[in-house]
Short mmCIF file of C-alpha atoms in Angstrom, two decimals:
data_model
loop_
_atom_site.label_atom_id
_atom_site.label_comp_id
_atom_site.label_asym_id
_atom_site.label_seq_id
_atom_site.Cartn_x
_atom_site.Cartn_y
_atom_site.Cartn_z
CA MET A 1 8.45 -40.82 -7.79
CA ALA A 2 6.44 -39.62 -4.79
CA ALA A 3 8.08 -36.20 -4.93
CA ALA A 4 7.33 -35.86 -8.64
CA ALA A 5 3.73 -36.89 -8.04
CA ALA A 6 3.28 -34.37 -5.24
CA ALA A 7 4.72 -31.58 -7.35
CA MET A 8 2.43 -32.33 -10.26
CA ILE A 9 -0.66 -32.61 -8.08
CA ALA A 10 0.23 -29.34 -6.39
CA ALA A 11 0.60 -27.73 -9.78
CA GLY A 12 -2.94 -28.82 -10.61
CA ALA A 13 -2.01 -31.15 -13.46
CA ALA A 14 -5.12 -32.78 -14.93
CA HIS A 15 -5.55 -35.91 -16.97
CA ALA A 16 -6.37 -35.59 -20.63
CA ASN A 17 -10.11 -35.51 -21.24
CA LYS A 18 -11.52 -38.68 -22.73
CA ALA A 19 -13.67 -36.46 -24.95
CA ASP A 20 -10.89 -36.30 -27.55
CA GLY A 21 -11.13 -40.08 -27.89
CA VAL A 22 -7.35 -40.56 -27.81
CA LEU A 23 -5.77 -43.13 -25.52
CA ASN A 24 -2.12 -42.29 -24.90
CA ALA A 25 0.05 -45.29 -24.04
CA ALA A 26 3.76 -46.05 -23.69
CA PHE A 27 6.10 -48.81 -24.79
CA THR A 28 9.31 -49.29 -22.81
CA LYS A 29 11.35 -51.15 -25.41
CA GLU A 30 12.05 -50.00 -28.96
CA LEU A 31 10.30 -52.06 -31.63
CA GLU A 32 12.73 -53.07 -34.38
CA ASN A 33 10.10 -53.45 -37.14
CA VAL A 34 6.30 -53.18 -37.05
CA ASP A 35 6.02 -56.01 -39.62
CA SER A 36 4.87 -58.80 -37.33
CA TYR A 37 7.04 -61.42 -39.03
CA PHE A 38 10.22 -59.40 -38.58
CA ASN A 39 10.24 -58.72 -34.87
CA SER A 40 10.00 -61.02 -31.87
CA SER A 41 9.22 -58.55 -29.10
CA ARG A 42 6.11 -58.32 -26.94
CA GLU A 43 5.47 -54.82 -28.28
CA GLY A 44 5.34 -56.36 -31.74
CA VAL A 45 2.78 -58.93 -30.57
CA VAL A 46 0.60 -56.13 -29.18
CA LEU A 47 0.63 -54.26 -32.49
CA GLN A 48 0.18 -57.48 -34.46
CA ARG A 49 -3.09 -58.31 -32.70
CA ALA A 50 -4.38 -54.76 -33.25
CA ILE A 51 -3.38 -54.31 -36.92
CA TRP A 52 -3.72 -57.78 -38.41
CA ASP A 53 -5.96 -60.82 -38.11
CA GLY A 54 -5.28 -64.51 -38.28
CA LEU A 55 -7.50 -67.20 -39.73
CA ILE A 56 -8.43 -68.35 -36.21
CA TYR A 57 -8.86 -66.62 -32.85
CA ARG A 58 -8.39 -68.16 -29.41
CA ASP A 59 -10.55 -66.63 -26.72
CA PRO A 60 -8.10 -65.73 -23.91
CA ALA A 61 -10.75 -66.36 -21.23
CA THR A 62 -12.11 -69.73 -22.40
CA ASN A 63 -9.29 -70.92 -24.72
CA GLU A 64 -12.00 -71.73 -27.28
CA TYR A 65 -10.96 -71.49 -30.93
CA LYS A 66 -13.22 -69.33 -33.08
CA GLY A 67 -13.24 -68.37 -36.72
CA ASN A 68 -11.73 -65.00 -37.56
CA LEU A 69 -10.68 -64.57 -41.20
CA ALA A 70 -11.79 -68.17 -41.62
CA THR A 71 -15.34 -69.19 -40.80
CA SER A 72 -14.57 -72.91 -40.53
CA TRP A 73 -11.74 -75.41 -40.93
CA GLU A 74 -11.14 -79.13 -41.07
CA TRP A 75 -8.27 -81.57 -41.25
CA ILE A 76 -8.25 -83.27 -44.67
CA ASP A 77 -5.42 -85.50 -43.46
CA ASP A 78 -2.56 -85.25 -40.94
CA THR A 79 -0.75 -82.63 -43.03
CA THR A 80 -3.56 -80.73 -44.76
CA LEU A 81 -5.89 -78.13 -43.29
CA GLU A 82 -8.77 -76.69 -45.34
CA PHE A 83 -10.31 -73.32 -44.50
CA LYS A 84 -13.48 -71.61 -45.61
CA LEU A 85 -12.76 -67.90 -45.63
CA ARG A 86 -14.88 -64.99 -44.48
CA GLU A 87 -16.32 -63.00 -47.38
CA GLY A 88 -16.67 -59.23 -47.53
CA VAL A 89 -13.49 -58.41 -45.58
CA THR A 90 -11.24 -55.62 -46.82
CA PHE A 91 -7.74 -54.59 -45.86
CA HIS A 92 -7.06 -51.09 -44.58
CA ASN A 93 -5.93 -50.01 -48.06
CA GLY A 94 -9.14 -51.24 -49.70
CA GLU A 95 -7.83 -54.55 -51.08
CA ALA A 96 -10.40 -57.33 -50.80
CA PHE A 97 -9.39 -60.29 -48.66
CA ASN A 98 -9.57 -63.71 -50.33
CA ALA A 99 -7.67 -66.94 -50.84
CA ASP A 100 -4.92 -65.21 -52.84
CA ASP A 101 -3.86 -63.33 -49.71
CA VAL A 102 -3.66 -66.49 -47.62
CA VAL A 103 -1.68 -68.33 -50.29
CA TYR A 104 0.76 -65.45 -50.76
CA THR A 105 1.26 -64.92 -47.03
CA VAL A 106 1.81 -68.58 -46.19
CA ASN A 107 4.10 -69.24 -49.15
CA PHE A 108 6.18 -66.15 -48.33
CA VAL A 109 6.64 -66.74 -44.61
CA ALA A 110 7.15 -70.51 -44.97
CA ASP A 111 10.11 -69.92 -47.32
CA GLU A 112 13.12 -69.79 -45.01
CA LYS A 113 15.09 -67.58 -47.39
CA ASN A 114 12.63 -64.74 -46.75
CA GLY A 115 14.02 -64.52 -43.23
CA VAL A 116 11.03 -64.48 -40.89
CA LYS A 117 12.52 -63.59 -37.51
CA THR A 118 11.01 -66.42 -35.45
CA GLN A 119 11.16 -69.43 -37.75
CA ARG A 120 9.39 -71.70 -35.28
CA ASN A 121 6.18 -69.74 -35.81
CA VAL A 122 6.04 -70.55 -39.53
CA ASN A 123 8.47 -73.30 -40.51
CA TRP A 124 5.96 -76.08 -39.88
CA MET A 125 4.05 -74.92 -42.99
CA LYS A 126 5.07 -76.15 -46.42
CA SER A 127 2.76 -74.17 -48.71
CA ALA A 128 -0.80 -73.00 -49.31
CA GLU A 129 -3.12 -73.89 -52.18
CA LYS A 130 -6.12 -71.98 -53.50
CA ILE A 131 -9.19 -74.15 -54.05
CA ASP A 132 -11.46 -71.25 -54.96
CA ASP A 133 -11.70 -67.57 -53.99
CA TYR A 134 -12.83 -68.39 -50.47
CA THR A 135 -11.41 -71.85 -49.89
CA VAL A 136 -7.76 -72.54 -49.20
CA ARG A 137 -5.63 -75.44 -48.03
CA ILE A 138 -2.49 -75.15 -45.94
CA HIS A 139 -0.05 -78.02 -46.42
CA LEU A 140 2.23 -78.91 -43.53
CA LYS A 141 5.74 -80.31 -43.87
CA GLU A 142 4.74 -83.05 -41.45
CA ALA A 143 2.03 -83.67 -38.91
CA PHE A 144 1.91 -80.75 -36.46
CA PRO A 145 -1.01 -80.93 -34.03
CA ALA A 146 -0.26 -77.45 -32.64
CA ALA A 147 -1.06 -75.88 -36.03
CA ILE A 148 -4.44 -74.51 -34.88
CA GLU A 149 -2.82 -72.87 -31.85
CA PHE A 150 -0.16 -71.20 -34.02
CA LEU A 151 -2.73 -70.08 -36.59
CA SER A 152 -4.67 -68.40 -33.79
CA GLY A 153 -1.59 -66.45 -32.71
CA PRO A 154 1.46 -65.25 -34.66
CA VAL A 155 0.37 -66.19 -38.20
CA SER A 156 -1.22 -63.00 -39.58
CA MET A 157 -2.69 -62.64 -43.06
CA TYR A 158 -1.21 -59.96 -45.31
CA PRO A 159 -2.55 -58.32 -48.50
CA ASN A 160 -0.84 -60.08 -51.39
CA GLU A 161 -0.68 -57.18 -53.83
CA TYR A 162 0.57 -54.63 -51.31
CA TYR A 163 3.10 -56.94 -49.66
CA ALA A 164 4.53 -58.10 -52.98
CA GLU A 165 5.39 -54.47 -53.68
CA ALA A 166 6.17 -53.11 -50.21
CA GLY A 167 7.93 -56.08 -48.60
CA PRO A 168 8.90 -56.17 -44.91
CA SER A 169 10.49 -52.71 -44.94
CA GLY A 170 7.44 -51.09 -46.52
CA MET A 171 5.06 -53.00 -44.27
CA GLY A 172 7.10 -51.81 -41.29
CA LEU A 173 6.66 -48.17 -42.27
CA GLU A 174 3.10 -48.30 -43.60
CA PRO A 175 1.43 -51.40 -42.12
CA VAL A 176 -1.72 -52.71 -43.79
CA GLY A 177 -3.94 -55.37 -42.26
CA THR A 178 -7.58 -56.28 -41.74
CA GLY A 179 -7.47 -55.74 -37.98
CA PRO A 180 -9.54 -53.58 -35.65
CA TYR A 181 -7.03 -50.72 -35.87
CA LYS A 182 -5.31 -49.17 -38.86
CA VAL A 183 -1.99 -47.38 -38.61
CA THR A 184 -1.86 -43.69 -39.47
CA LYS A 185 1.66 -42.89 -38.28
CA VAL A 186 4.93 -44.75 -37.77
CA VAL A 187 8.12 -43.15 -36.55
CA PRO A 188 10.35 -46.24 -36.50
CA GLY A 189 11.05 -47.41 -33.00
CA SER A 190 9.50 -44.44 -31.24
CA HIS A 191 5.94 -43.46 -32.19
CA PHE A 192 2.87 -45.31 -33.49
CA VAL A 193 -0.63 -43.97 -34.02
CA LEU A 194 -3.58 -46.33 -34.48
CA GLU A 195 -7.11 -45.38 -35.47
CA LYS A 196 -10.28 -47.42 -35.24
CA ASN A 197 -11.08 -49.43 -38.37
CA GLU A 198 -14.64 -48.27 -39.05
CA ASN A 199 -15.11 -51.14 -41.53
CA TYR A 200 -13.91 -53.90 -39.22
CA HIS A 201 -15.59 -57.21 -39.93
CA ASP A 202 -17.61 -59.29 -37.46
CA SER A 203 -14.58 -60.62 -35.63
CA PRO A 204 -14.47 -62.44 -32.28
CA LYS A 205 -11.92 -59.82 -31.26
CA GLY A 206 -14.85 -57.42 -30.93
CA GLN A 207 -15.42 -53.95 -32.28
CA PRO A 208 -13.06 -51.31 -30.88
CA GLU A 209 -14.54 -48.50 -28.80
CA ILE A 210 -11.40 -46.39 -28.38
CA ALA A 211 -11.20 -44.21 -31.50
CA LYS A 212 -7.46 -43.54 -31.47
CA VAL A 213 -4.41 -45.00 -29.72
CA ASP A 214 -1.20 -42.96 -29.57
CA ILE A 215 1.82 -45.02 -28.49
CA ARG A 216 5.23 -43.54 -27.74
CA THR A 217 8.41 -45.39 -26.80
CA ILE A 218 9.57 -44.07 -23.42
CA PRO A 219 12.41 -46.27 -22.10
CA ASP A 220 12.60 -44.67 -18.64
CA VAL A 221 9.83 -45.89 -16.32
CA ASN A 222 10.08 -42.82 -14.09
CA THR A 223 9.43 -40.62 -17.12
CA GLN A 224 6.40 -42.75 -17.95
CA ILE A 225 5.07 -42.28 -14.44
CA ALA A 226 5.67 -38.53 -14.55
CA GLU A 227 3.71 -38.33 -17.81
CA LEU A 228 0.93 -40.41 -16.26
CA PHE A 229 0.63 -37.79 -13.52
CA SER A 230 0.80 -34.88 -15.96
CA GLY A 231 -1.98 -36.35 -18.09
CA SER A 232 0.05 -36.90 -21.26
CA LEU A 233 -0.20 -40.67 -20.75
CA ASP A 234 -3.33 -42.65 -19.90
CA LEU A 235 -1.86 -46.16 -19.69
CA ILE A 236 1.49 -47.75 -18.95
CA TRP A 237 2.30 -51.42 -18.52
CA GLN A 238 5.14 -53.73 -17.50
CA THR A 239 5.57 -51.35 -14.57
CA PRO A 240 8.06 -52.61 -11.94
CA ALA A 241 6.46 -53.99 -8.79
CA ASP A 242 7.77 -51.36 -6.36
CA GLN A 243 6.46 -48.48 -8.44
CA ALA A 244 3.16 -50.25 -9.11
CA GLU A 245 2.70 -50.71 -5.37
CA LYS A 246 3.12 -46.97 -4.77
CA LEU A 247 0.76 -46.07 -7.60
CA SER A 248 -1.88 -48.47 -6.28
CA THR A 249 -2.28 -46.24 -3.21
CA MET A 250 -3.32 -43.28 -5.37
CA GLU A 251 -7.02 -43.08 -6.03
CA GLN A 252 -6.74 -41.58 -9.52
CA PHE A 253 -5.16 -44.77 -10.94
CA THR A 254 -6.15 -48.38 -11.43
CA VAL A 255 -3.28 -50.85 -10.96
CA ALA A 256 -4.00 -54.35 -12.25
CA ASN A 257 -1.61 -57.27 -11.89
CA GLU A 258 -1.94 -60.32 -14.11
CA SER A 259 0.15 -63.41 -14.75
CA THR A 260 1.78 -64.01 -18.11
CA MET A 261 3.15 -66.98 -20.06
CA ARG A 262 6.61 -65.38 -20.06
CA ILE A 263 9.39 -67.07 -18.14
CA GLY A 264 12.83 -65.77 -17.20
CA TYR A 265 15.85 -68.06 -17.46
CA LEU A 266 19.59 -68.24 -17.92
CA THR A 267 20.91 -69.90 -21.06
CA LEU A 268 24.40 -71.35 -20.71
CA ASP A 269 26.82 -72.10 -23.52
CA ALA A 270 26.96 -75.86 -23.05
CA ALA A 271 27.72 -76.40 -26.74
CA GLY A 272 30.91 -74.34 -26.55
CA ARG A 273 29.87 -71.82 -29.17
CA THR A 274 32.03 -69.17 -27.48
CA GLY A 275 35.02 -71.50 -27.23
CA ASP A 276 35.82 -75.08 -26.26
CA ASP A 277 37.41 -73.85 -23.03
CA ASN A 278 34.20 -72.09 -21.99
CA PRO A 279 33.48 -73.28 -18.41
CA PHE A 280 29.76 -73.74 -19.15
CA THR A 281 30.56 -76.76 -21.32
CA LYS A 282 31.04 -78.59 -17.99
CA LEU A 283 27.93 -80.05 -16.36
CA LYS A 284 29.06 -79.32 -12.79
CA VAL A 285 29.58 -75.65 -13.63
CA ARG A 286 26.06 -75.42 -15.03
CA GLN A 287 24.69 -77.17 -11.97
CA ALA A 288 26.63 -74.76 -9.79
CA VAL A 289 24.95 -71.84 -11.52
CA ALA A 290 21.55 -73.41 -10.86
CA HIS A 291 22.30 -73.85 -7.14
CA ALA A 292 23.75 -70.32 -6.84
CA ILE A 293 20.51 -68.44 -7.51
CA ASP A 294 17.82 -67.90 -4.89
CA ARG A 295 14.76 -67.96 -7.13
CA GLU A 296 12.30 -67.66 -4.25
CA ALA A 297 14.01 -64.46 -3.14
CA LEU A 298 13.84 -63.04 -6.67
CA VAL A 299 10.11 -63.70 -6.89
CA GLY A 300 9.39 -62.46 -3.38
CA ALA A 301 11.48 -59.31 -3.46
CA LEU A 302 11.45 -58.21 -7.09
CA LEU A 303 8.71 -59.76 -9.23
CA LYS A 304 5.94 -60.14 -6.60
CA GLY A 305 2.35 -60.24 -7.89
CA LYS A 306 1.30 -63.46 -9.63
CA SER A 307 4.82 -64.63 -10.48
CA LYS A 308 6.07 -68.03 -9.32
CA VAL A 309 9.25 -70.10 -9.40
CA VAL A 310 9.54 -72.39 -12.43
CA SER A 311 11.89 -75.33 -12.92
CA SER A 312 11.00 -76.50 -16.43
CA ALA A 313 12.03 -74.94 -19.75
CA CYS A 314 8.43 -73.96 -20.54
CA PHE A 315 5.41 -72.31 -18.91
CA PRO A 316 3.40 -74.70 -16.69
CA SER A 317 0.09 -74.28 -18.54
CA GLN A 318 1.57 -75.17 -21.93
CA PHE A 319 0.61 -78.54 -23.37
CA GLY A 320 3.38 -81.03 -22.57
CA CYS A 321 5.22 -78.87 -20.02
CA GLU A 322 6.58 -81.55 -17.70
CA GLN A 323 6.83 -80.50 -14.03
CA ASP A 324 8.19 -83.70 -12.45
CA LEU A 325 11.88 -83.13 -13.07
CA THR A 326 15.14 -82.09 -11.43
CA SER A 327 14.93 -78.80 -9.56
CA TYR A 328 17.91 -77.02 -8.03
CA GLU A 329 17.44 -75.63 -4.53
CA TYR A 330 19.34 -72.52 -3.47
CA ASP A 331 22.59 -73.80 -1.97
CA PRO A 332 25.60 -71.50 -2.47
CA GLU A 333 27.96 -73.85 -0.60
CA LYS A 334 27.02 -76.70 -2.90
CA ALA A 335 27.55 -74.35 -5.86
CA LYS A 336 31.08 -73.57 -4.65
CA ALA A 337 31.82 -77.27 -4.14
CA LEU A 338 30.62 -78.10 -7.65
CA LEU A 339 32.83 -75.37 -9.10
CA ALA A 340 35.82 -76.84 -7.24
CA GLU A 341 35.01 -80.32 -8.53
CA ALA A 342 34.84 -78.89 -12.05
CA GLY A 343 38.36 -77.48 -11.69
CA TYR A 344 37.51 -73.94 -10.57
CA PRO A 345 38.22 -73.84 -6.81
CA ASP A 346 38.80 -70.09 -7.05
CA GLY A 347 35.94 -69.49 -9.47
CA PHE A 348 36.31 -67.82 -12.85
CA SER A 349 35.32 -64.71 -14.77
CA THR A 350 32.76 -64.56 -17.55
CA ASP A 351 30.77 -62.12 -19.65
CA PHE A 352 27.13 -61.94 -18.54
CA TYR A 353 24.49 -60.48 -20.85
CA ALA A 354 20.96 -59.17 -20.41
CA TYR A 355 18.53 -57.00 -22.36
CA ARG A 356 15.71 -56.17 -19.95
CA ASP A 357 14.84 -55.86 -16.26
CA ARG A 358 18.23 -54.60 -15.16
CA ASP A 359 17.35 -55.02 -11.47
CA TYR A 360 16.52 -58.70 -11.99
CA ALA A 361 19.66 -59.25 -14.07
CA GLU A 362 21.89 -57.47 -11.56
CA ALA A 363 20.46 -59.54 -8.71
CA ILE A 364 21.17 -62.74 -10.65
CA SER A 365 24.67 -61.49 -11.41
CA SER A 366 25.22 -60.82 -7.69
CA PHE A 367 24.22 -64.38 -6.80
CA LEU A 368 26.80 -65.68 -9.29
CA ASN A 369 29.49 -63.33 -8.00
CA ALA A 370 28.84 -64.60 -4.47
CA VAL A 371 29.87 -68.16 -5.34
CA GLY A 372 32.97 -67.14 -7.31
CA ILE A 373 31.62 -66.64 -10.83
CA ASP A 374 32.82 -63.09 -11.44
CA THR A 375 30.49 -61.55 -14.02
CA ASN A 376 31.32 -58.80 -16.47
CA PHE A 377 27.82 -57.33 -16.80
CA ASN A 378 26.66 -56.27 -20.29
CA MET A 379 23.24 -54.66 -20.86
CA LEU A 380 22.31 -54.57 -24.56
CA GLN A 381 19.26 -53.70 -26.63
CA TYR A 382 17.12 -56.77 -27.32
CA SER A 383 17.84 -56.82 -31.05
CA ALA A 384 21.59 -56.44 -30.48
CA LEU A 385 21.76 -59.27 -27.96
CA ARG A 386 19.63 -61.52 -30.14
CA GLU A 387 21.94 -60.96 -33.12
CA LEU A 388 25.01 -61.59 -30.97
CA ARG A 389 23.55 -64.84 -29.69
CA MET A 390 22.57 -65.94 -33.19
CA LYS A 391 25.97 -65.22 -34.74
CA GLU A 392 28.52 -65.88 -32.00
CA GLY A 393 26.71 -67.05 -28.90
CA THR A 394 27.20 -65.78 -25.34
CA PRO A 395 28.69 -67.62 -22.34
CA VAL A 396 25.70 -66.85 -20.12
CA SER A 397 22.75 -64.54 -20.64
CA PHE A 398 19.52 -63.66 -18.88
CA GLN A 399 16.67 -64.22 -21.32
CA THR A 400 12.89 -64.21 -21.29
CA TRP A 401 10.37 -65.77 -23.65
CA GLY A 402 6.63 -65.27 -23.80
CA SER A 403 5.96 -67.95 -26.45
CA TYR A 404 3.90 -65.47 -28.49
CA SER A 405 1.20 -66.46 -25.97
CA ILE A 406 0.98 -69.91 -27.62
CA ASN A 407 -0.17 -72.47 -25.07
CA ASP A 408 1.98 -75.34 -26.35
CA THR A 409 5.48 -76.46 -25.36
CA SER A 410 6.54 -76.43 -29.00
CA ALA A 411 6.39 -72.62 -28.85
CA ILE A 412 9.30 -72.41 -26.43
CA THR A 413 11.27 -75.63 -25.92
CA SER A 414 11.26 -76.54 -29.61
CA GLN A 415 12.16 -72.95 -30.45
CA PHE A 416 15.45 -73.15 -28.55
CA PHE A 417 16.51 -76.82 -28.52
CA LYS A 418 16.30 -77.98 -32.15
CA PHE A 419 19.70 -76.79 -33.40
CA GLY A 420 18.55 -73.33 -34.44
CA SER A 421 20.78 -70.28 -34.19
CA LEU A 422 19.72 -69.72 -30.55
CA ASP A 423 20.30 -73.29 -29.38
CA ASP A 424 23.13 -73.25 -26.81
CA ALA A 425 22.90 -76.99 -26.05
CA ARG A 426 22.96 -78.69 -29.47
CA ASP A 427 21.85 -81.99 -27.96
CA GLU A 428 20.81 -84.46 -30.67
CA GLU A 429 18.77 -86.64 -28.33
CA ILE A 430 16.70 -83.67 -27.16
CA ARG A 431 16.23 -82.50 -30.74
CA ASP A 432 14.95 -85.92 -31.79
CA TRP A 433 12.49 -86.15 -28.88
CA LEU A 434 11.17 -82.70 -29.71
CA ASN A 435 10.78 -83.56 -33.37
CA THR A 436 8.70 -86.57 -32.39
CA ALA A 437 6.62 -84.56 -29.90
CA ASP A 438 6.01 -81.75 -32.38
CA SER A 439 4.73 -84.06 -35.11
CA ALA A 440 2.92 -86.86 -33.26
CA THR A 441 -0.86 -86.89 -33.62
CA ASP A 442 -1.32 -88.92 -30.43
CA PRO A 443 -1.39 -86.49 -27.45
CA GLU A 444 0.14 -89.09 -25.13
CA VAL A 445 3.11 -89.59 -27.47
CA ARG A 446 3.58 -85.82 -27.55
CA LYS A 447 3.55 -85.62 -23.74
CA GLU A 448 5.96 -88.54 -23.39
CA ASN A 449 8.55 -87.03 -25.70
CA TYR A 450 8.27 -83.49 -24.35
CA SER A 451 8.75 -85.03 -20.91
CA LYS A 452 11.95 -86.81 -21.97
CA ALA A 453 13.34 -83.63 -23.52
CA LEU A 454 12.48 -81.39 -20.59
CA LYS A 455 13.85 -83.84 -18.03
CA LYS A 456 17.19 -84.01 -19.83
CA ILE A 457 17.33 -80.22 -20.17
CA ALA A 458 16.87 -80.03 -16.40
CA ASP A 459 19.32 -82.85 -15.61
CA GLN A 460 21.98 -81.27 -17.81
CA ALA A 461 21.16 -77.73 -16.63
CA TYR A 462 21.26 -76.46 -20.20
CA TRP A 463 18.93 -73.72 -19.01
CA VAL A 464 18.37 -72.39 -15.53
CA PRO A 465 14.63 -71.60 -15.49
CA MET A 466 13.85 -69.14 -12.70
CA PHE A 467 10.41 -67.57 -12.64
CA SER A 468 7.28 -66.70 -14.50
CA TYR A 469 6.53 -63.06 -15.10
CA ASN A 470 3.55 -61.00 -14.15
CA THR A 471 2.61 -57.66 -15.65
CA ASN A 472 1.47 -54.53 -13.87
CA TYR A 473 -0.92 -52.36 -15.85
CA VAL A 474 -1.45 -48.80 -14.61
CA TYR A 475 -4.16 -46.61 -16.10
CA THR A 476 -6.39 -43.70 -15.23
CA LYS A 477 -9.87 -44.14 -13.82
CA GLU A 478 -11.26 -42.95 -17.16
CA ILE A 479 -10.31 -46.31 -18.71
CA ASP A 480 -12.19 -49.57 -18.28
CA TYR A 481 -9.91 -52.54 -18.96
CA THR A 482 -9.43 -56.07 -17.68
CA PRO A 483 -6.01 -57.55 -18.59
CA THR A 484 -5.72 -61.15 -19.74
CA PRO A 485 -3.11 -63.70 -18.57
CA ASP A 486 -1.46 -63.98 -22.00
CA GLU A 487 0.42 -60.63 -21.84
CA VAL A 488 -1.37 -59.19 -24.86
CA LEU A 489 -2.44 -55.58 -24.44
CA ARG A 490 -5.81 -55.57 -26.22
CA PHE A 491 -7.08 -52.14 -27.23
CA THR A 492 -10.28 -53.69 -28.55
CA THR A 493 -11.39 -54.59 -25.03
CA MET A 494 -10.75 -51.11 -23.61
CA SER A 495 -13.42 -48.47 -23.24
CA TRP A 496 -13.95 -45.14 -21.56
CA ASN A 497 -15.69 -44.94 -18.20
#
């Protein structure tokens, strides 16, 4: 990287002039579909917040809920929310926003047969009802106190007429929202161009100052860095710690590190989805895996920044995320002893899957190899690994989850431990505790049941939680930007210096 930088500086490469008003940014991972309900990647969340609006907005600095497409809301009863909608809002294609759009969107995404990718984001809603053009009620299947949090995050409002005709595939190619940026170009998976919505309503997101955002998918980080030096990129993010450290010594760049709600973990096939003889169906094997990994070393050597070791199957700030539970210290000799007790004195071989952060995944794989769990390493695209896990399962895989930046345990633990297609434990007791926690209106009852579920997940080592993520943002001195700790790249809060 240093050699490439020196060569480009020597050649007199200059950064693009901010006068053209275009911010050039890069995504590392390919986005499977721009339609926000049909992808589950962080890149999708970034585009979702730029293109679409929800009824509610949560201020990432204060966590205060504010009206966005709704101006006010109230609970009619435990399962009914009524919203007064903002008048005078138009979608990017000129359609007027009103109650019909809310009703259509909610009824579409709440219907499981329509196949929303992350069901947990929407399956708590039963239906929506129009009261008048600017009043709507959302009916819940059961009490769900986290509804406001979800409505401030992944639940975007779509234009009813356009979406009825275009569907998810059409929305993915020609997205239409009410958000601060409209989309002028989509090359699926590789290129997205956003332009400032000149008619953006008075939203708490703020009015965008950057006129145009050009995003290209560039999987190789070194190529991203080279383009940053050449001036064809202005901003990159999710930059590995070692490269971010080098870039931070160069005066032409700003390097900002911020924590995120994303955690990294191993999920183990305790339910035997990949076969009854799968070693991970045995508790002592799962506990051996937990003791085999030096999480402190991973954080200190690889993640760095604001990352920290986690032991619970959630992010510490999330409501109900119990921290007083079983934690597994690094002890490779104990891991070997547990494997012997489980009937594997000479270890065993297994497929090991990952989709991101190859260096992290390879380090984890090495820790397992060291105690006798010989891993056949498989690096897949995110969408491919997700489909494999949904259909067949995997013996062990390195996963991450950012909870769509929803600050509630239901956004992660309930997503993966309630017998869905990605549940590798299939524990009825945990499912029942989570159902109670998700629907209880008493906060103390919620905490109590999340605590029971999370303690059993830890005791049974269904997951091996490892660390929280941080994100490195690297951008030229021409850009003024302060990242937020929810891992959402917000173009509306960027400006030119």
